Structures are given as structure tokens and as C-alpha cells.
Amino acid sequence: MSFALPTAFLLAAIALPIVGLYILKVRLRRVPVSTNLFWHQIFDEKPPRSIWQNLRHIVSLLMQLALLALLVLALADPYFAWQAKYARHVVLVIDNSASMQATDVSPIRFDAAIEKAQQLVTGLRDQDQVAIVVAGKSPEVVVGLTGHIPTLRRALDGIHVSDAATHLDRAIELGQQLVAPYERGEVIVLTDGCHGRVDPAEKPAEAPTEKSEEPTEEKDEKASNVVWEIFGTAANNVGITQFQTRRSLVDPIGYEILAAVHNASSEPIKARLEITLDDVPVDILPLKLAPGERWRRSLEKTSIEGGPLEARLTKIRRNVEDEATDAEQDASDDDLNFLTVDDVAYAILPQQKRQSVLLVTPGYFFLEKVFEANPMVDLTVLKEFPETWPANTVIVLHRNTPEKLPAGSVWVIDPENDTDLWTVQGMLENPIVTKQADDSPLMTHIALDNVLLPKASKLNWKASIIPLAEAVSGDAIYAEIDRPQGKVLVLGVNLESSDLAFRTAFPIMATNALSWFAGPSGELHPSISTDEMTKIELSEEIVSGHPSLTLISPTDEKVSQPVIPGTKSQEGATTSSPSTNIGPLETVGMWQLLPEQMEEEGSPESTDVEPIRAFAVNLASERETDLRPPSQLLDSSTAPLLTSSWWSRPPWFLLVCLACVLTAWEWFAYQRRVIT
């Protein structure tokens, strides 16, 4: 036998004052009496005693010393060598992913797993130790190896289910590392088994050709200490596995929606996919899906306004054929969708900003109509140069150009005059476009090789250019100039003599040019999954006024978001902008990134200020949508058992119980005059 606290034996010295007080001779109290009769009566009740006469009733002293011995032994915490040898070290890996919200197990899978974990913790023996690892958005050790049951219970009560996908394999590896130094180490996995399925979105482009070199024996040894407890059935479910949107590259008010739905069930279903933009209905798509079918579609819509897009699955019913039996037609539809977190998905449609365009032209009807047809353009047409050039305006110069181009964004079409950036050296007759920059956003969906171009200006460039379209002679008939004063585009084609203005290529060219002048901001805000991280670049203006930011969840929970400062080179040039890293976000819905000062002020004006950025977060995981555990995992599942009997309690607990029994017996014996 060994003792965890041998210094507790010093408390045995308390036996000395106990014995001393027991044999101490008590001086009798002086009592005056009136007669000898009363004196003899008192003397007979309390005769004078010597020190050694007290030892005649030694049973009471021995019981007090025995009680002290029991308490001292309990404080010393004795344990046997076989207890330490057979002590168990267990890691509970708890899956709190989105699929654990399924209701096929009452009340939900996650609650059943937590209840089982509480039972396992209650069954701990003396010297047993348990650690708790959560396998949510990232493996996390909630509490390390400990045998303190109240601490383990509080840790289990503090775990909550999330909307994120599981990372169970990494959590199991972490648990195996925790118990690796111990001989009787064990990892108990409480999950629904959905981790074993491969998500098609996570498949690599090319399968690896080399086989793993890890020996099979080592793999079997690692898996031998893993015990599975599955909470789930072959439940049916239907969910949205992808939902994205982006602005059209051709239509200035158009946008595209990409949606995907997976019927992860053994029943044919029919449902409706309802899409709304800022709570305004956009489309309602009827769906009929066979068992296991994956539906995917790209939709084209138009809207000047932007805002949050929401897709929701409704009216999920069993798709019963007309010739089905009465029992099949009357079957309940409650068993078709056991998970609701993937029934809704979100996306953000960027707001289109209107552009001011100043067209200076002697008059060309088709050129004016190209800009007038764009609903996002505020067009002003002049025949002569203005006295002052407007700011924040795209200036389009047709034919006539000033000697010095104005600052800002300028698009020159069919120039006839020399400027500070080029000189006109004549005309190119019937130029044929043989080379164009297809990788440039200015040439998206444009092909000039089949466009009739009778005339084009031959320009001698004074500045560095990026050719966008070149003739056989090597002359650039469409070029980009990036100058410090602003961007410049030059199109040397004569519109009156060519059919470019009548082709769809010219409106597309104008749309691309306006988008290029406006810049890439706000064009694409992709939805992110609960597993993803995204980096947001911040302006110096935001960082200087707000050293930290606040991230607000769909449930209005606030999380402080640190800002990563930008870096500069030794010459002072900016090498990286200030930024902040967002994610992984474990709740599905719309998140907002706000300046922290705005939240602290709490003024009514602060609520009207737009957030720095909004995020649409979706589950977007076929692995979580499919609730059916793999059959091989169900077959290998074994119910873990950590049992403890009364005699498996620690010795100190038994000693304390024995001391309580001894105290009760002594009180009973004293009351019955068995001892004095």
C-alpha cells in the first residue's frame, strides 16, 4: 500500500492531547451543604478519583483513538499498487457537428451522446482519468485527463452542438496522442458516424497513385483502442448543399444563382425551393428527386438592388405515383427530413453602384444608345469640351480629343487629334484582328476577329500601353494605358464605317470598360461554409479609427475581431494591406463585421451605418446532409462500459464512511450507558 499524502500522518500527534484530556483529574466543585446528609449524598455521586481510575473505562478512549486513526488514514489517501496498474485513461471524443442535430434519436443525437457521456463519467473507478475532446469545426480539448467527476460534468454541460461539419478523424488522433503514454489508454467516440462518408466537394482532382507506406499492423494497433458508440439511424434527409450568387459579367443588372439540393434518403420526394431577395420572392422551383439524386441548376435573374438572398426548402413530401397503393399514399411525410439546419442557405448579392458618364461627341446615335441602355449609367452628352471636367465620372471622348487628356477614367473612341499620350499617323485600311488579350477582363465575351473594320486610326504611342487587340501589322487598335492620373482606354476603330456598333460585342465592350473603370470592389461576395476561413482587407481609414472590430452572429452574439496591421517595405511602399481573418464560423446565417466603436456608442445614428462587410455562412456539406451511418461502422460499434461498484470506491471514501459509522455507534452506546 502507498499513500498519496504521507505527511497527513503528522496529524496522529493529536492522540496525545486526547489521552491527556481523558485521564486528566478533574477538581471537584466546592458545594456548601446545610447537613451531613446532603454531603454524603453528593460524595457518593461524585467521589474523588485518581488519574488511573479513568482507565477503567478505556473503551471510550479506544473508540476516540480509532476515530482519529480512520480520519488520518483517509487524509493520507491510501491506494494499492494494483489500483494504479489497472487504472484506465479514457478520452471521450464528442461529435458536436451539424448532423448531430438530427431528430431521429430523441430528443436529438447530440443530447443522447451527452447523456451517454454523463453515464460514462459517473462510472469512473478510483484512479481512472478521463479527458474530453470536441470534434466540431476544429478538434478542441475541453478538459484534460482528470478523475474529478464534478469538473467532467461541468465540462459536458458546457458543450453545445454547432452548425459546422465534423473533423472526427483529427479529434481521434488527438485523443490517441493523449492516451499514448498509458498502457490502458482508450478512446471512446460518441458520434453518428457521418464522418466516414466522402463529401464530393472535398474530393481531390486526381487520386493519389502512391499507396500509404504505413504498416497495416501499426494502423490496427492505433484502431484497437478506439471504441465507437453510434447515435443515429438510417434517417432520411433533404438539404441544400450549395448556394452561391454573383453579378453577371454581361448584363449590368443581371446576376446568376447556383443552387444544389441533395435527396439523401431512400424515398422519392417532391419539394419546393423558394428563393427570396431581401424578403422579396425571386423564384419558386418545384423539385422532384429520386432517392440519392443530386439536383443542381444555375439561374439567371435581374435586379438593380442588392441584398441578402435566401433559399429555403419547403413542402417536402413523398413523391407517390398515381398507381401507388392506398398505404403508400397515406404514409406520413414526417420521416423524410430529420435535419433542418440544411433546409436554408444564404448568399449576398452585391449592390450595383451607378456610374456617371460624360459623353463628348459630335453626334452618333448608336454610341449614345449603348450607354443609355445601361440602367446603371447616368449619361450626360455634350458636343463641346466642358470648362471643367467633372470628378468621379467616366469621360468618353468620341473623335475630338484635347491636347492633354483630363485626369480620371477616360475612354477615347476613334481619336482624330494628337494628345500627350499619342500622335495620329494616319489610317489603317481594313485591319484584321489577329491577336487579342483574352485573359483581360476588358475582353471577356468579345471576339473581334470576325468583325468588319474598314478603318482604324494608326497611333504612335508616347506612353506604355497594354495591347488588347492587334492587327496583322502589329498596330494596337484597342489598348489600355495605366497612368498616375487615372485609367485610359483607346479604341481606334471608326464606328461609322464598321459594323462594330451593330454587333453585340460593342455593348459588351462598353459594359466591360465601365466595370473596369469602377474596379473589382463589391462584385463578388461568395458564401462560405462553416468550415472555411476568409481574409478581409481593410482600408487605412477604418483601421486608424477602429483598432478592433466586432463580429455579430445571426443570434446577435458579439465576438471581438482583431485587426492584422499592414506592412511596408523599407522604401515606404505598402506590401500588404491591413486585414482580419474571419472563420471558421459555426452558425449558419448572416454575419456582420462592424467597427467596435459603433457597437459601444449604442447611439441611434450608429445603427444606420452600413457594416464593413456581411457574410453568408452555410452548412454546404453533403457529408452532414446524409444522415445514414455507414453499415460497416454500425457493425463495428460496441457499447462502451465504465462501471464502478461500491467497493471500487477510493479507500479514503471507505475510511470516512467507517468513521461515520463508528461515531454513530459511539453516540448510541453512550446514550445507552454502554460506555461512560
XYZ file of C-alpha atoms in Angstrom:
676
model
C 0.000 0.000 0.000
C 1.153 3.521 -0.774
C -0.077 6.914 0.319
C -0.688 9.956 -1.831
C -0.216 12.340 1.155
C 2.046 10.688 3.764
C 2.536 13.970 5.632
C -1.022 13.560 6.903
C 0.321 11.071 9.472
C 1.686 14.041 11.412
C -1.897 14.630 12.495
C -1.633 11.444 14.578
C 0.009 13.622 17.234
C -3.495 14.774 18.123
C -3.780 11.472 20.038
C -1.576 12.900 22.815
C -3.962 15.681 23.884
C -6.879 13.235 23.525
C -5.273 10.820 26.024
C -4.155 13.678 28.269
C -7.614 15.204 28.418
C -9.115 11.776 29.039
C -7.003 10.922 32.108
C -6.925 14.484 33.424
C -8.030 14.653 37.095
C -10.982 16.962 37.347
C -11.094 19.099 40.510
C -14.437 18.760 42.282
C -16.525 21.887 42.628
C -16.931 23.267 46.163
C -20.579 22.898 47.189
C -21.779 24.199 50.590
C -24.413 21.983 52.246
C -26.516 22.505 55.311
C -26.323 18.985 56.755
C -24.069 15.960 56.559
C -26.884 14.020 54.988
C -26.674 16.084 51.817
C -22.867 15.947 51.897
C -22.816 12.144 51.884
C -25.316 12.123 49.034
C -23.130 14.374 46.818
C -19.980 12.496 47.789
C -21.490 9.197 46.746
C -22.443 10.649 43.316
C -19.002 12.160 42.604
C -16.354 10.532 44.749
C -12.752 11.751 44.314
C -10.859 9.757 41.643
C -7.220 9.173 40.926
C -5.629 9.524 37.482
C -5.511 5.791 36.812
C -9.112 5.228 37.791
C -10.211 6.770 34.445
C -8.526 3.912 32.593
C -11.105 1.539 33.966
C -13.485 2.801 31.169
C -10.904 2.512 28.417
C -13.459 1.587 25.681
C -14.415 5.213 25.134
C -10.752 6.233 24.800
C -10.056 3.456 22.327
C -13.030 4.486 20.185
C -11.812 8.085 20.050
C -8.332 6.946 19.065
C -9.812 4.631 16.434
C -11.849 7.517 15.020
C -8.693 9.657 14.829
C -6.810 6.831 13.106
C -9.525 6.442 10.470
C -9.542 10.164 9.699
C -5.738 10.352 9.484
C -5.649 7.363 7.129
C -8.358 8.939 4.965
C -6.367 12.188 4.706
C -3.238 10.233 3.740
C -5.222 8.881 0.731
C -4.000 5.272 0.629
C -4.014 3.265 -2.572
C -2.825 -0.149 -3.645
C -0.331 -0.886 -6.382
C -2.856 -2.909 -8.361
C -5.178 0.115 -8.475
C -2.553 2.247 -10.228
C -1.654 -0.629 -12.531
C -5.219 -1.215 -13.703
C -6.265 2.435 -13.790
C -7.984 3.398 -17.040
C -7.179 6.519 -19.062
C -10.085 7.356 -21.339
C -10.636 10.144 -23.863
C -14.249 10.921 -24.737
C -14.422 12.280 -28.305
C -17.784 14.003 -28.697
C -19.110 14.873 -32.140
C -20.978 18.203 -31.989
C -21.294 18.714 -35.743
C -24.435 19.773 -37.598
C -25.658 16.242 -38.288
C -25.867 15.656 -34.517
C -28.938 17.942 -34.557
C -30.959 15.233 -36.318
C -34.154 14.292 -34.505
C -34.244 10.588 -35.377
C -32.853 9.956 -31.864
C -34.885 11.603 -29.103
C -34.550 14.472 -28.409
C -31.612 14.899 -30.794
C -28.481 12.870 -31.451
C -26.229 15.304 -29.596
C -28.295 15.251 -26.389
C -28.274 11.449 -26.428
C -24.473 11.484 -26.804
C -24.060 13.914 -23.886
C -26.333 11.772 -21.699
C -24.226 8.718 -22.516
C -21.051 10.660 -21.708
C -22.507 11.634 -18.319
C -23.173 7.959 -17.599
C -19.612 7.051 -18.531
C -18.220 9.750 -16.251
C -20.410 8.547 -13.382
C -18.974 5.039 -13.792
C -15.372 6.071 -13.144
C -13.363 3.983 -10.685
C -10.716 5.244 -8.328
C -7.504 6.227 -10.157
C -9.375 6.351 -13.507
C -8.885 9.522 -15.548
C -10.968 10.954 -18.379
C -10.334 13.714 -20.922
C -12.970 15.305 -23.181
C -12.286 16.283 -26.803
C -14.837 18.030 -29.026
C -14.744 17.282 -32.761
C -16.555 20.307 -34.161
C -15.143 22.940 -36.501
C -11.698 22.050 -35.125
C -10.608 19.473 -32.517
C -10.518 21.022 -29.054
C -9.517 19.583 -25.686
C -12.256 20.788 -23.350
C -10.679 19.254 -20.236
C -7.503 17.234 -19.829
C -7.096 13.884 -18.098
C -8.649 14.123 -14.654
C -10.573 11.948 -12.232
C -12.598 14.807 -10.729
C -16.161 13.915 -11.684
C -17.756 17.360 -10.968
C -15.234 19.001 -13.307
C -16.043 16.494 -16.039
C -19.777 17.010 -15.563
C -19.454 20.781 -15.836
C -17.356 20.385 -18.981
C -20.011 18.175 -20.581
C -22.751 20.656 -19.680
C -20.767 23.428 -21.374
C -20.532 21.671 -24.759
C -23.060 22.799 -27.369
C -23.954 21.477 -30.788
C -22.833 23.586 -33.758
C -23.729 24.024 -37.434
C -20.222 23.105 -38.578
C -19.036 19.940 -40.261
C -17.160 17.376 -38.210
C -13.417 16.739 -38.086
C -13.670 13.466 -36.225
C -10.535 11.845 -37.645
C -8.315 14.632 -36.344
C -10.088 14.555 -32.980
C -9.479 10.795 -32.684
C -5.798 11.312 -33.489
C -5.636 13.963 -30.778
C -7.291 11.595 -28.308
C -4.838 8.811 -29.167
C -1.952 11.185 -28.512
C -3.368 11.978 -25.064
C -3.550 8.307 -24.013
C -0.422 7.125 -25.858
C 1.833 7.156 -22.720
C -0.569 4.897 -20.803
C -0.893 1.135 -21.092
C -4.664 1.057 -20.576
C -5.498 4.015 -22.786
C -8.801 4.087 -24.632
C -10.620 6.494 -26.956
C -14.419 6.382 -26.844
C -16.041 8.115 -29.823
C -19.615 9.362 -29.396
C -20.832 10.195 -32.900
C -23.474 9.496 -35.522
C -20.981 8.035 -37.993
C -21.479 10.621 -40.750
C -17.760 11.406 -40.814
C -16.979 8.180 -42.667
C -18.631 9.367 -45.868
C -16.620 11.214 -48.520
C -18.022 14.607 -49.464
C -17.905 15.040 -53.276
C -16.927 18.684 -52.808
C -13.804 17.596 -50.912
C -12.578 15.021 -53.450
C -9.143 15.814 -54.886
C -8.813 16.479 -58.580
C -6.558 13.471 -59.051
C -6.442 10.412 -56.880
C -3.023 9.686 -55.394
C -1.221 6.875 -57.138
C 1.182 6.012 -54.336
C -0.082 3.798 -51.577
C 0.396 4.633 -47.954
C 3.587 3.245 -46.542
C 2.245 2.985 -43.000
C 2.279 -0.681 -41.937
C -1.063 -2.385 -41.548
C -0.093 -3.668 -38.097
C 0.502 -0.119 -36.887
C -2.871 1.006 -38.202
C -4.602 -1.910 -36.479
C -2.789 -1.101 -33.239
C -3.944 2.511 -33.401
C -7.535 1.492 -34.114
C -7.613 -1.194 -31.412
C -8.027 1.325 -28.601
C -10.892 3.185 -30.323
C -14.416 2.276 -29.207
C -17.395 3.539 -31.204
C -20.807 4.451 -29.860
C -23.173 5.376 -32.702
C -26.163 7.651 -32.094
C -28.188 7.577 -35.259
C -30.295 5.549 -37.611
C -30.627 5.333 -41.375
C -32.654 8.548 -41.297
C -33.910 10.313 -44.420
C -32.971 13.902 -45.123
C -33.082 16.538 -47.861
C -30.781 19.544 -47.801
C -29.284 22.436 -49.746
C -25.647 21.596 -50.391
C -24.624 24.681 -52.386
C -25.915 28.228 -52.809
C -23.878 30.978 -54.462
C -24.575 34.152 -56.409
C -22.605 36.632 -58.491
C -23.225 39.601 -60.717
C -23.401 38.963 -64.454
C -20.336 39.813 -66.494
C -22.522 40.844 -69.434
C -25.741 42.299 -68.058
C -25.133 45.234 -65.668
C -28.276 44.445 -63.664
C -28.186 40.683 -64.090
C -26.962 38.107 -61.655
C -26.612 34.352 -61.514
C -27.625 31.916 -58.788
C -26.068 28.491 -58.339
C -28.118 26.109 -56.202
C -27.724 22.415 -55.396
C -30.027 20.084 -53.454
C -29.321 16.507 -52.338
C -32.002 13.945 -51.563
C -30.093 11.839 -49.024
C -32.903 9.397 -48.427
C -34.292 6.119 -49.648
C -37.590 7.697 -50.688
C -38.519 9.735 -53.774
C -39.519 13.213 -52.686
C -41.028 16.374 -54.066
C -40.434 19.795 -52.585
C -40.215 23.498 -53.363
C -37.091 25.641 -53.366
C -38.149 29.196 -52.527
C -35.635 31.967 -53.266
C -36.071 35.490 -51.923
C -34.007 38.680 -52.274
C -34.276 40.920 -49.235
C -37.550 39.125 -48.302
C -38.975 39.693 -51.806
C -39.814 36.468 -53.717
C -37.490 35.838 -56.654
C -38.382 32.323 -57.751
C -40.126 29.153 -56.596
C -38.718 25.975 -58.107
C -40.639 22.685 -57.875
C -38.354 19.715 -57.248
C -38.865 16.014 -57.838
C -35.899 13.982 -56.684
C -35.291 10.270 -56.819
C -33.580 8.508 -53.882
C -29.985 9.730 -53.678
C -30.418 12.225 -56.539
C -28.371 15.427 -56.621
C -30.140 18.390 -58.239
C -28.035 21.301 -59.478
C -29.038 24.340 -61.502
C -27.801 27.790 -62.500
C -30.434 30.544 -62.620
C -30.191 33.944 -64.310
C -32.086 36.838 -62.732
C -32.078 40.637 -62.907
C -32.139 43.226 -60.149
C -30.620 46.657 -59.706
C -30.758 46.349 -55.935
C -28.555 44.052 -53.899
C -29.027 42.416 -50.550
C -29.290 39.058 -48.803
C -30.510 36.106 -50.842
C -32.221 33.249 -49.043
C -33.052 29.782 -50.348
C -35.395 27.579 -48.347
C -36.765 24.079 -48.842
C -40.488 23.875 -48.129
C -43.371 21.443 -48.575
C -41.216 18.316 -48.504
C -43.499 15.440 -49.410
C -43.207 11.834 -50.517
C -43.432 11.620 -54.311
C -46.114 8.972 -54.699
C -47.124 7.753 -58.152
C -50.776 7.556 -59.141
C -50.694 3.763 -59.256
C -49.345 3.517 -55.692
C -51.268 1.594 -53.075
C -53.502 3.293 -50.525
C -50.983 2.572 -47.766
C -48.211 4.300 -49.722
C -50.399 7.309 -50.479
C -51.454 7.652 -46.827
C -47.901 7.300 -45.477
C -46.721 10.139 -43.234
C -44.154 12.628 -44.531
C -42.630 13.307 -41.116
C -39.834 10.796 -41.708
C -38.408 12.496 -44.820
C -36.403 15.339 -43.289
C -34.789 14.805 -39.878
C -32.327 17.724 -40.140
C -33.463 21.320 -40.603
C -30.206 23.277 -40.489
C -29.519 22.470 -44.167
C -33.026 23.407 -45.306
C -31.973 27.046 -45.604
C -28.990 28.704 -47.273
C -27.878 32.291 -47.714
C -25.929 34.393 -50.197
C -25.156 38.080 -50.662
C -25.913 39.870 -53.927
C -23.557 42.872 -54.245
C -25.156 46.267 -54.657
C -24.582 47.736 -58.094
C -23.284 51.295 -57.951
C -24.485 53.792 -60.517
C -21.846 55.404 -62.710
C -21.777 58.912 -64.104
C -20.693 59.017 -67.759
C -19.895 62.174 -69.736
C -20.006 61.557 -73.498
C -18.373 64.248 -75.660
C -19.252 63.536 -79.294
C -20.194 65.480 -82.415
C -23.161 63.155 -82.591
C -23.509 59.418 -83.127
C -26.854 57.840 -82.332
C -25.722 54.259 -81.723
C -22.936 55.306 -79.362
C -25.369 57.261 -77.203
C -27.857 54.390 -77.140
C -25.216 51.946 -75.888
C -24.804 53.985 -72.707
C -28.490 54.889 -72.400
C -29.406 51.195 -72.489
C -27.327 50.582 -69.379
C -29.664 51.161 -66.408
C -26.695 51.718 -64.076
C -25.379 54.703 -66.053
C -26.260 58.369 -65.561
C -25.401 59.743 -69.012
C -24.587 63.334 -69.941
C -23.982 64.154 -73.636
C -22.036 67.225 -74.814
C -20.791 68.315 -78.221
C -18.013 70.531 -76.883
C -15.497 70.170 -74.097
C -16.758 71.484 -70.745
C -14.957 74.296 -68.970
C -14.111 71.977 -66.086
C -14.005 68.225 -66.199
C -16.284 66.581 -63.591
C -14.802 64.367 -60.889
C -15.801 60.745 -60.264
C -17.089 60.493 -63.817
C -16.130 58.265 -66.723
C -15.288 60.591 -69.633
C -15.920 59.174 -73.112
C -14.309 61.179 -75.936
C -15.518 60.384 -79.455
C -13.274 61.651 -82.282
C -12.306 65.044 -80.895
C -9.767 64.936 -78.069
C -7.992 67.715 -76.118
C -4.235 68.127 -76.290
C -3.994 66.877 -72.725
C -6.396 64.242 -71.522
C -8.271 65.059 -68.311
C -7.471 63.232 -65.090
C -9.596 60.300 -64.068
C -11.145 57.500 -66.106
C -11.119 58.278 -69.844
C -12.299 56.192 -72.808
C -11.268 57.536 -76.214
C -13.058 56.186 -79.312
C -11.800 56.850 -82.862
C -9.328 59.640 -81.947
C -8.594 62.222 -84.665
C -6.248 64.572 -82.752
C -2.844 64.277 -81.156
C -2.642 64.202 -77.357
C 0.008 63.932 -74.679
C -0.255 60.113 -74.919
C -0.155 59.523 -78.704
C 0.082 61.059 -82.151
C -2.155 60.149 -85.102
C -0.141 58.929 -88.097
C -2.964 58.164 -90.478
C -5.447 55.367 -91.003
C -5.246 51.586 -91.155
C -7.237 50.222 -94.093
C -9.247 47.037 -93.433
C -7.281 45.922 -90.377
C -7.833 42.312 -89.382
C -7.582 41.486 -85.714
C -5.237 38.541 -85.287
C -4.349 38.831 -81.634
C -6.370 39.858 -78.596
C -5.841 39.639 -74.831
C -8.440 37.027 -73.963
C -7.275 36.859 -70.341
C -8.070 40.543 -69.767
C -11.421 41.376 -68.119
C -11.844 44.050 -70.787
C -12.084 41.354 -73.477
C -14.446 38.960 -71.706
C -17.024 37.510 -74.140
C -15.593 39.594 -77.007
C -14.233 38.298 -80.332
C -13.097 40.928 -82.868
C -11.611 38.591 -85.458
C -14.931 38.308 -87.322
C -15.930 41.983 -87.109
C -15.744 44.118 -90.262
C -13.339 47.031 -89.614
C -12.837 49.149 -92.772
C -10.887 51.902 -90.976
C -8.905 52.330 -87.785
C -6.569 55.045 -86.536
C -2.839 54.337 -86.701
C -1.377 55.720 -83.477
C 2.173 56.347 -82.373
C 2.160 55.820 -78.625
C 4.026 58.159 -76.285
C 3.178 56.121 -73.175
C 3.466 52.489 -72.223
C 0.402 50.541 -73.320
C -1.117 47.094 -72.879
C -2.495 45.954 -76.267
C -5.955 44.439 -76.055
C -6.481 43.871 -79.802
C -3.791 43.973 -82.512
C -3.974 43.956 -86.305
C -1.837 41.870 -88.643
C 0.619 44.748 -88.894
C 1.140 44.693 -85.125
C -0.638 48.015 -84.572
C -2.843 48.139 -81.488
C -6.388 49.153 -82.352
C -7.600 48.705 -78.763
C -5.212 49.455 -75.893
C -5.065 50.104 -72.172
C -2.972 52.861 -70.583
C -2.439 52.916 -66.832
C -1.229 56.401 -65.920
C -0.893 58.039 -62.480
C -3.771 60.451 -63.219
C -6.215 57.625 -63.978
C -7.038 54.774 -66.321
C -7.289 55.296 -70.079
C -8.757 53.098 -72.823
C -8.232 53.862 -76.513
C -10.345 52.252 -79.264
C -9.059 53.314 -82.687
C -11.965 51.882 -84.729
C -14.112 54.151 -86.893
C -17.635 53.276 -85.733
C -19.469 54.832 -88.696
C -17.688 52.706 -91.296
C -17.593 49.430 -89.317
C -20.337 47.145 -88.093
C -18.891 47.014 -84.556
C -21.628 49.283 -83.203
C -24.257 46.894 -84.577
C -22.691 43.785 -83.061
C -23.339 42.529 -79.535
C -19.599 42.803 -78.977
C -19.761 46.595 -78.610
C -22.347 46.743 -75.755
C -20.357 44.003 -74.025
C -17.183 46.016 -74.598
C -18.823 49.086 -73.062
C -20.026 47.075 -70.047
C -16.569 45.581 -69.527
C -14.987 49.024 -69.775
C -17.334 50.564 -67.221
C -16.763 47.636 -64.845
C -13.001 48.007 -65.303
C -13.163 51.717 -64.540
C -15.298 51.059 -61.444
C -12.856 48.463 -60.108
C -13.472 44.997 -58.674
C -14.954 46.113 -55.347
C -18.286 44.608 -54.454
C -18.535 42.352 -57.467
C -18.322 39.025 -55.669
C -19.175 38.129 -52.087
C -19.133 34.325 -52.144
C -20.943 32.389 -49.466
C -18.638 30.497 -47.152
C -19.207 27.203 -45.402
C -18.925 26.734 -41.663
C -15.521 25.099 -42.263
C -13.950 27.914 -44.269
C -11.846 30.911 -43.360
C -11.724 34.144 -45.312
C -9.395 37.125 -45.227
C -10.886 40.621 -45.397
C -8.684 43.514 -46.440
C -9.400 46.765 -44.614
C -8.771 50.353 -45.568
C -6.362 52.525 -43.608
C -9.275 54.804 -42.762
C -11.125 52.015 -40.946
C -8.022 50.740 -39.134
C -6.955 54.178 -37.924
C -10.349 54.849 -36.361
C -11.049 51.360 -35.059
C -8.166 49.245 -33.711
C -10.523 46.274 -33.284
C -13.759 45.139 -34.868
C -16.892 43.336 -33.732
C -18.303 40.258 -35.426
C -22.047 39.785 -34.879
C -23.573 36.333 -35.325
C -27.105 35.560 -36.586
C -28.119 35.124 -32.928
C -26.743 38.615 -32.061
C -23.739 37.258 -30.200
C -20.741 39.600 -30.359
C -17.188 38.422 -30.906
C -14.183 40.747 -30.833
C -12.217 40.544 -34.074
C -8.529 41.595 -34.033
C -7.024 43.588 -36.887
C -3.797 42.487 -38.573
C -1.817 45.651 -39.406
C -0.399 46.127 -42.883
C 3.282 46.007 -43.728
C 5.511 48.339 -45.700
C 8.859 47.956 -47.391
C 11.973 49.899 -46.438
C 11.184 52.386 -49.192
C 7.780 53.047 -47.642
C 5.741 51.207 -50.255
C 2.789 49.170 -48.990
C 3.456 45.442 -49.314
C 0.259 44.218 -47.627
C -2.926 45.974 -46.571
C -4.448 45.774 -43.080
C -6.748 42.790 -42.804
C -8.630 40.486 -40.493
C -9.183 36.738 -40.676
C -12.773 35.557 -40.371
C -13.791 31.999 -39.532
C -14.467 29.253 -39.191
C -17.970 30.422 -38.234
C -20.007 27.648 -36.640
C -23.509 29.137 -37.025
C -25.452 29.191 -40.280
C -26.874 32.582 -41.243
C -25.896 36.177 -41.954
C -22.874 37.515 -40.056
C -21.821 41.170 -39.928
C -18.465 42.827 -39.317
C -18.846 46.197 -37.596
C -16.440 48.711 -36.080
C -16.218 48.118 -32.344
C -16.735 51.799 -31.566
C -20.081 51.722 -33.335
C -21.295 48.991 -31.010
C -20.014 50.708 -27.876
C -21.694 54.023 -28.678
C -25.128 52.460 -28.939
C -26.473 55.656 -30.464
C -29.384 55.568 -32.903
C -27.167 57.013 -35.617
C -24.687 54.146 -35.338
C -27.308 51.582 -36.338
C -27.832 53.359 -39.674
C -24.200 52.962 -40.694
C -23.590 50.072 -43.047
C -21.357 47.272 -41.778
C -17.851 46.876 -43.128
C -18.780 43.527 -44.589
C -21.559 40.969 -44.378
C -21.005 37.216 -44.642
C -23.363 34.477 -45.746
C -22.495 31.248 -43.924
C -23.995 27.903 -44.976
C -23.529 24.284 -43.970
C -22.882 23.267 -47.611
C -21.767 19.726 -46.830
C -23.208 16.586 -48.385
C -21.465 14.586 -45.675
C -23.527 16.312 -42.987
C -26.720 16.252 -45.049
C -26.571 12.473 -45.450
C -27.587 11.207 -42.004
C -27.248 7.494 -42.754
C -24.274 5.945 -40.902
C -22.119 3.535 -42.921
C -23.157 -0.072 -42.350
C -19.599 -1.201 -41.567
C -19.398 1.371 -38.774
C -22.683 0.196 -37.301
C -21.423 -3.388 -37.327
C -18.206 -2.432 -35.518
C -19.964 -0.279 -32.928
C -19.644 -1.549 -29.361
C -21.286 -0.045 -26.327
C -18.542 1.306 -24.021
C -18.906 0.498 -20.341
C -17.229 2.219 -17.421
C -18.722 0.674 -14.292
C -17.877 1.272 -10.673
C -19.183 -0.736 -7.678
C -19.313 0.263 -4.024
C -16.026 -1.492 -3.303
C -14.296 0.206 -6.242
C -14.554 3.486 -4.375
C -11.242 5.014 -3.220
C -10.029 3.788 0.213
C -10.285 7.254 1.738
C -14.010 7.271 0.971
C -14.488 3.908 2.693
C -12.446 5.085 5.679
C -14.597 8.208 6.048
C -17.745 6.086 5.866
C -16.332 3.764 8.551
C -15.522 6.783 10.745
C -19.112 7.999 10.399
C -20.428 4.552 11.390
C -18.077 4.457 14.387
C -19.218 7.912 15.523
C -22.867 6.906 15.282
C -22.236 3.699 17.265
C -20.336 5.586 19.974
C -23.203 8.044 20.375
C -25.683 5.174 20.615
C -23.522 3.311 23.170
C -23.089 6.431 25.299
C -26.831 7.120 25.308
C -27.467 3.533 26.378
C -24.814 3.795 29.134
C -22.794 1.029 27.496
C -19.775 3.304 27.813
C -19.204 6.287 30.054
